Amino acid sequence: MTADMNKKGPEDSIPSSPGPATAPVPLKAIPVRHYGRYVSAVVALGLLAAIISAFAGGKINWGAIPDYFFDDRILSGMGQTLLLTFLSMAIGIVGGILLAVMRLSKNPVTSSIAWFYIWFFRGTPVLVQLMVWFNLGLVFEYINLGPIYKDYWSVFMTPLLTALLGLGLNEAAYMAEICRAGLLAVDEGQTEASHALGMTHAKTLRRVVIPQAMRVIVPPTGNEVINMLKTTSLVSAVQFAELLRQAQDIGQTSGAAVEMLFLAATWYLILTTLFSIGQFYLERYYGRGSSRALPLTPFQKVKANLASLGNRTGATR
Amino acid sequence: MTTTTSGTPMVKAEGVHKSFGAAHILKGIDLEVAPREVFCLIGPSGSGKSTFLRCINHLEKVNAGRLSVDGELVGYRQKGDKLYELKDSEVALKRRDIGMVFQRFNLFPHMTAIENVMEAPIQVKGESKAVARARAERLLDRVGLSDKAKNYPSQLSGGQQQRVAIARALAMEPKLMLFDEPTSALDPELVGDVLDVMRGLAEDGMTMIVVTHEMGFAREVGDSLVFMDEGVVVESGHPRDVLTNPQHDRTKSFLSKVL
């Protein structure tokens, strides 16, 4: 309010303005001081230091972690974990979109099938599903695809396939609900406009609705990817040599069992961090057109901050 | 109704009924739109004029009556005294020839202006990108937006968006254009640009059905005008006659409020 009065203008002849017409003094605006933030930061840092020192003083051989950090078994386990994450998520996303479209279909048969699938796979623990896939040989002794393939179930069901089916099909049920929310979030006018242009239902979905739904679908999907990365550790139960399994094996033989858990945890943290960065750029891509300006990438932010540091001549803003 | 020019009417409605659940929106609409005619539909909100417009390209399904575009039934095939609904792909095929412009533009927000205009010819007619782009550039130029081709809809004003939407509809080279209150969502000062584009279209001989509250446009550009209320056609005739000398009380009271 006072800043307004400082505007120089010819109509600046308010009777209450004191003194003769002096040049307007630029007023300095001071933002609210947040002293509480300094205090809480100090407290948080103190707590962190206490926790670190407690762990450092514990009966843990920290030296074992760097020794095995880039061990071949760890790296191969990580490769398997990543492979499993990507393939399961691919099954989950494709299946999820399919199920969501089926669920929203006007055809009562397809929507019921989708409903049942989601009900079943979301309603049972994924670990149970994994073990059932592994033991399905009790029901189907052979797998027989006519002239193409025929073998015992137990031979056919490799640990990788078990893991993929168990994790992927379970994930599809969750992705279906995420995709359904995304599809429903797209304005109905979009479908109408597309139909009015002569596009079929399938084309409308593919060209108009799904690209817009992605903006809603990507953030929770990123969440699912990170979740999946960690859920893959469950498949050590079906003899699959992924990261946690390998770390535990090393722990058994080297006698540094707990240390190897910390090692695995560190790798999981590194991987989730990398995924989060990927997610940011994906969100940015699907956000195009939805707002006037895209969010800045970290590099652009740093650049902008450096530039503003350079010309911070006066804090009068 | 209107003086029918020779040949089949572009749109012909006979006893068209439409209800949503218990709400009876259209109660027997009869009208005819001749080729090259600019046909204006006015009436209070809830009178069914937008619903009728949406029936013409089968965005809404009629419950009873016959509605045909260029001599062909909309959305149905007649066998005996029954109408059988067409398949999705057949309906889509017929919609190619009918352009529609919406009150809220409904541009595709994830595509730039020119991509919006190119989309349907490429996807529906299988046109090459180059051909579609050339036409899109021409159309954007026509609506005065060639410099905005690379902008996303969110970077355009309402009036600009609506003009892109008109260009998008024209890209399919329709024989009939439907306008559903094209200027109702616009700031008053942006209305003129959109109306100018529509006026240009009318001069080029496009058949247009316009649901509007712009009485000035109806009077100036319209060839015929229908006043609808509560799902029926109350009065119709030449815009100048209806607007200046309405016969029915309902028309008089409506016009006294909007003029």
XYZ file of N, CA and C in Angstrom, chain A residues 181-300:
360
model
N -8.225 -43.982 -13.601
C -8.323 -42.620 -13.071
C -7.852 -41.621 -14.118
N -6.770 -41.971 -14.831
C -6.251 -41.070 -15.853
C -7.229 -40.882 -16.993
N -7.821 -41.973 -17.451
C -8.766 -41.883 -18.572
C -9.990 -41.058 -18.170
N -10.429 -41.241 -16.933
C -11.616 -40.508 -16.484
C -11.324 -39.020 -16.297
N -10.049 -38.702 -16.107
C -9.701 -37.296 -15.853
C -9.732 -36.459 -17.129
N -9.777 -37.112 -18.293
C -9.779 -36.347 -19.546
C -11.197 -35.841 -19.814
N -11.282 -34.555 -20.114
C -12.574 -33.907 -20.337
C -13.363 -34.611 -21.444
N -14.654 -34.757 -21.210
C -15.508 -35.441 -22.176
C -15.558 -34.701 -23.513
N -15.385 -33.380 -23.435
C -15.390 -32.580 -24.657
C -14.325 -33.025 -25.643
N -13.224 -33.570 -25.118
C -12.153 -34.052 -25.978
C -12.621 -35.227 -26.829
N -13.303 -36.152 -26.186
C -13.843 -37.303 -26.909
C -14.849 -36.837 -27.944
N -15.715 -35.919 -27.537
C -16.740 -35.430 -28.464
C -16.115 -34.749 -29.667
N -15.115 -33.895 -29.405
C -14.473 -33.186 -30.509
C -13.840 -34.185 -31.470
N -13.206 -35.196 -30.902
C -12.538 -36.188 -31.731
C -13.549 -36.999 -32.549
N -14.635 -37.390 -31.882
C -15.688 -38.110 -32.604
C -16.278 -37.234 -33.707
N -16.487 -35.965 -33.388
C -17.103 -35.068 -34.367
C -16.228 -34.917 -35.605
N -14.915 -35.119 -35.438
C -14.017 -35.019 -36.585
C -14.012 -36.299 -37.412
N -14.743 -37.306 -36.951
C -14.821 -38.546 -37.706
C -13.839 -39.600 -37.225
N -13.218 -39.390 -36.075
C -12.293 -40.404 -35.560
C -13.107 -41.500 -34.871
N -12.673 -42.733 -35.063
C -13.368 -43.851 -34.426
C -13.040 -43.863 -32.934
N -13.740 -44.749 -32.238
C -13.541 -44.833 -30.796
C -12.097 -45.204 -30.468
N -11.559 -46.187 -31.199
C -10.196 -46.654 -30.927
C -9.182 -45.551 -31.195
N -9.365 -44.848 -32.301
C -8.430 -43.791 -32.658
C -8.496 -42.636 -31.658
N -9.714 -42.328 -31.221
C -9.891 -41.275 -30.232
C -9.122 -41.605 -28.961
N -9.226 -42.855 -28.570
C -8.537 -43.305 -27.367
C -7.034 -43.144 -27.522
N -6.539 -43.611 -28.674
C -5.098 -43.670 -28.878
C -4.487 -42.296 -29.111
N -5.165 -41.461 -29.872
C -4.561 -40.191 -30.268
C -4.927 -39.045 -29.325
N -6.102 -39.106 -28.720
C -6.577 -37.945 -27.963
C -6.637 -38.226 -26.461
N -7.258 -39.327 -26.086
C -7.523 -39.527 -24.656
C -6.279 -40.017 -23.909
N -5.641 -41.070 -24.415
C -4.506 -41.637 -23.670
C -3.352 -40.634 -23.517
N -2.971 -39.898 -24.582
C -1.885 -38.938 -24.369
C -2.192 -37.936 -23.259
N -3.461 -37.552 -23.136
C -3.800 -36.596 -22.077
C -3.899 -37.284 -20.722
N -4.323 -38.542 -20.749
C -4.422 -39.281 -19.495
C -3.032 -39.516 -18.907
N -2.031 -39.589 -19.790
C -0.667 -39.863 -19.322
C -0.208 -38.855 -18.275
N -0.639 -37.624 -18.413
C -0.234 -36.587 -17.470
C -0.670 -36.964 -16.050
N -1.815 -37.598 -15.958
C -2.321 -38.032 -14.655
C -1.706 -39.377 -14.267
N -1.398 -40.193 -15.288
C -0.950 -41.558 -15.019
C 0.523 -41.600 -14.607
N 1.350 -40.724 -15.193
C 2.797 -40.851 -14.978
C 3.231 -40.723 -13.512
N 2.779 -39.708 -12.759
C 3.309 -39.618 -11.385
C 3.042 -40.866 -10.535
N 1.821 -41.384 -10.471
C 1.645 -42.605 -9.674
C 2.361 -43.812 -10.273
N 2.571 -43.794 -11.608
C 3.296 -44.911 -12.213
C 4.767 -44.892 -11.789
N 5.322 -43.697 -11.695
C 6.682 -43.584 -11.183
C 6.771 -44.186 -9.798
N 5.760 -43.908 -9.026
C 5.653 -44.485 -7.692
C 5.642 -46.008 -7.765
N 4.876 -46.525 -8.731
C 4.767 -47.976 -8.895
C 6.108 -48.583 -9.316
N 6.843 -47.876 -10.178
C 8.139 -48.395 -10.634
C 9.067 -48.548 -9.442
N 9.092 -47.516 -8.616
C 9.975 -47.553 -7.453
C 9.526 -48.655 -6.493
N 8.237 -48.779 -6.362
C 7.683 -49.847 -5.536
C 8.096 -51.211 -6.086
N 7.998 -51.338 -7.409
C 8.315 -52.607 -8.060
C 9.783 -52.965 -7.864
N 10.642 -51.938 -8.004
C 12.076 -52.169 -7.826
C 12.327 -52.873 -6.498
N 11.619 -52.454 -5.481
C 11.842 -53.027 -4.154
C 11.080 -54.342 -3.980
N 9.889 -54.408 -4.625
C 9.109 -55.650 -4.495
C 9.818 -56.829 -5.152
N 10.704 -56.536 -6.141
C 11.418 -57.635 -6.792
C 12.201 -58.437 -5.764
N 12.525 -57.837 -4.612
C 13.280 -58.579 -3.601
C 12.483 -59.781 -3.094
N 11.161 -59.733 -3.293
C 10.340 -60.874 -2.853
C 10.656 -62.146 -3.642
N 11.109 -61.977 -4.896
C 11.255 -63.159 -5.734
C 12.462 -63.995 -5.329
N 13.238 -63.533 -4.366
C 14.272 -64.420 -3.835
C 13.605 -65.679 -3.268
N 12.306 -65.554 -2.965
C 11.563 -66.706 -2.446
C 11.349 -67.785 -3.503
N 11.410 -67.412 -4.793
C 11.257 -68.440 -5.834
C 12.585 -68.666 -6.552
N 13.665 -68.611 -5.801
C 14.997 -68.976 -6.299
C 15.499 -68.057 -7.392
N 15.106 -66.817 -7.363
C 15.587 -65.911 -8.405
C 16.729 -65.071 -7.842
N 17.865 -65.050 -8.564
C 19.077 -64.440 -8.022
C 19.101 -62.947 -8.311
N 18.297 -62.186 -7.594
C 18.333 -60.747 -7.780
C 19.210 -60.118 -6.687
N 19.159 -58.806 -6.615
C 20.112 -58.066 -5.774
C 20.116 -58.534 -4.316
N 18.948 -58.598 -3.702
C 18.912 -58.943 -2.278
C 19.421 -60.363 -2.058
N 18.994 -61.255 -2.936
C 19.409 -62.654 -2.828
C 20.935 -62.777 -2.892
N 21.534 -62.087 -3.855
C 22.987 -62.127 -4.013
C 23.679 -61.552 -2.789
N 23.134 -60.447 -2.281
C 23.744 -59.816 -1.105
C 23.673 -60.762 0.081
N 22.541 -61.434 0.208
C 22.392 -62.366 1.323
C 23.344 -63.551 1.181
N 23.505 -64.027 -0.066
C 24.429 -65.144 -0.297
C 25.846 -64.761 0.109
N 26.240 -63.554 -0.304
C 27.584 -63.096 0.081
C 27.675 -63.014 1.603
N 26.594 -62.514 2.196
C 26.572 -62.391 3.658
C 26.752 -63.734 4.342
N 26.138 -64.765 3.792
C 26.241 -66.103 4.372
C 27.679 -66.598 4.356
N 28.334 -66.406 3.198
C 29.667 -66.978 3.046
C 30.725 -66.124 3.722
N 30.565 -64.799 3.672
C 31.620 -63.936 4.206
C 31.407 -63.628 5.683
N 30.260 -63.971 6.215
C 29.992 -63.691 7.618
C 29.629 -62.246 7.905
N 29.398 -61.470 6.845
C 29.006 -60.070 7.043
C 27.548 -59.907 6.623
N 26.653 -60.630 7.283
C 25.258 -60.701 6.851
C 24.567 -59.334 6.910
N 24.661 -58.690 8.046
C 23.967 -57.411 8.205
C 24.591 -56.349 7.303
N 25.916 -56.387 7.198
C 26.607 -55.414 6.350
C 26.083 -55.482 4.925
N 25.855 -56.710 4.442
C 25.398 -56.877 3.065
C 23.972 -56.331 2.889
N 23.190 -56.361 3.967
C 21.852 -55.754 3.881
C 21.975 -54.246 3.678
N 22.913 -53.646 4.412
C 23.123 -52.208 4.219
C 23.607 -51.923 2.803
N 24.459 -52.813 2.308
C 24.959 -52.640 0.946
C 23.787 -52.675 -0.044
N 22.933 -53.668 0.125
C 21.787 -53.770 -0.784
C 20.909 -52.528 -0.667
N 20.685 -52.089 0.574
C 19.833 -50.911 0.778
C 20.416 -49.701 0.051
N 21.753 -49.565 0.107
C 22.388 -48.432 -0.564
C 22.151 -48.495 -2.066
N 22.292 -49.686 -2.641
C 22.054 -49.818 -4.077
C 20.598 -49.520 -4.426
N 19.675 -50.005 -3.608
C 18.256 -49.702 -3.881
C 18.021 -48.199 -3.865
N 18.659 -47.517 -2.887
C 18.497 -46.057 -2.807
C 19.042 -45.378 -4.054
N 20.195 -45.839 -4.508
C 20.795 -45.226 -5.708
C 19.860 -45.419 -6.904
N 19.340 -46.641 -7.038
C 18.468 -46.920 -8.186
C 17.177 -46.103 -8.127
N 16.564 -46.022 -6.948
C 15.318 -45.246 -6.864
C 15.581 -43.780 -7.164
N 16.758 -43.279 -6.752
C 17.087 -41.884 -7.053
C 17.154 -41.678 -8.562
N 17.825 -42.606 -9.245
C 17.931 -42.491 -10.700
C 16.537 -42.535 -11.338
N 15.673 -43.413 -10.845
C 14.320 -43.513 -11.392
C 13.551 -42.215 -11.187
N 13.730 -41.611 -10.017
C 12.993 -40.366 -9.741
C 13.387 -39.280 -10.727
N 14.677 -39.259 -11.085
C 15.122 -38.251 -12.056
C 14.455 -38.518 -13.405
N 14.427 -39.783 -13.804
C 13.759 -40.133 -15.053
C 12.302 -39.727 -15.038
N 11.669 -39.933 -13.895
C 10.247 -39.601 -13.768
C 10.015 -38.109 -13.989
N 10.922 -37.292 -13.456
C 10.769 -35.841 -13.599
C 10.701 -35.457 -15.073
N 11.639 -36.024 -15.861
C 11.661 -35.650 -17.277
C 10.452 -36.197 -18.028
N 9.977 -37.363 -17.620
C 8.798 -37.945 -18.260
C 7.566 -37.082 -17.978
N 7.441 -36.636 -16.748
C 6.307 -35.778 -16.383
C 6.359 -34.485 -17.171
N 7.575 -33.989 -17.346
C 7.751 -32.746 -18.073
C 7.297 -32.933 -19.516
N 7.637 -34.088 -20.097
C 7.266 -34.358 -21.480
C 5.745 -34.400 -21.635
N 5.073 -35.126 -20.747
C 3.620 -35.249 -20.893
C 2.883 -34.014 -20.404
N 3.604 -33.110 -19.740
C 2.955 -31.881 -19.288
C 2.893 -30.827 -20.373
N 3.488 -31.124 -21.547
C 3.535 -30.083 -22.581
C 2.119 -29.705 -23.004
N 1.908 -28.410 -23.128
C 0.592 -27.941 -23.550
C -0.390 -27.800 -22.417
N -0.077 -28.372 -21.235
C -1.064 -28.306 -20.162
C -0.911 -27.029 -19.349
N 0.276 -26.463 -19.366
C 0.414 -25.162 -18.722
C 1.232 -24.284 -19.647
N 1.226 -22.993 -19.365
C 1.881 -22.082 -20.297
C 3.382 -22.308 -20.366
N 3.984 -22.605 -19.226
C 5.427 -22.814 -19.202
C 5.737 -24.130 -18.513
N 6.656 -24.896 -19.091
C 7.044 -26.161 -18.480
C 7.876 -25.881 -17.235
N 7.846 -26.792 -16.242
C 8.711 -26.593 -15.082
C 10.166 -26.655 -15.513
N 11.013 -25.917 -14.804
C 12.420 -25.894 -15.160
C 13.081 -27.210 -14.796
N 14.026 -27.641 -15.621
C 14.847 -28.784 -15.238
C 15.836 -28.293 -14.191
N 16.416 -29.211 -13.396
C 17.373 -28.766 -12.387
C 18.489 -27.925 -12.976
N 18.966 -28.302 -14.166
C 20.043 -27.524 -14.780
C 19.588 -26.104 -15.070
N 18.362 -26.000 -15.628
C 17.837 -24.668 -15.933
C 17.664 -23.855 -14.662
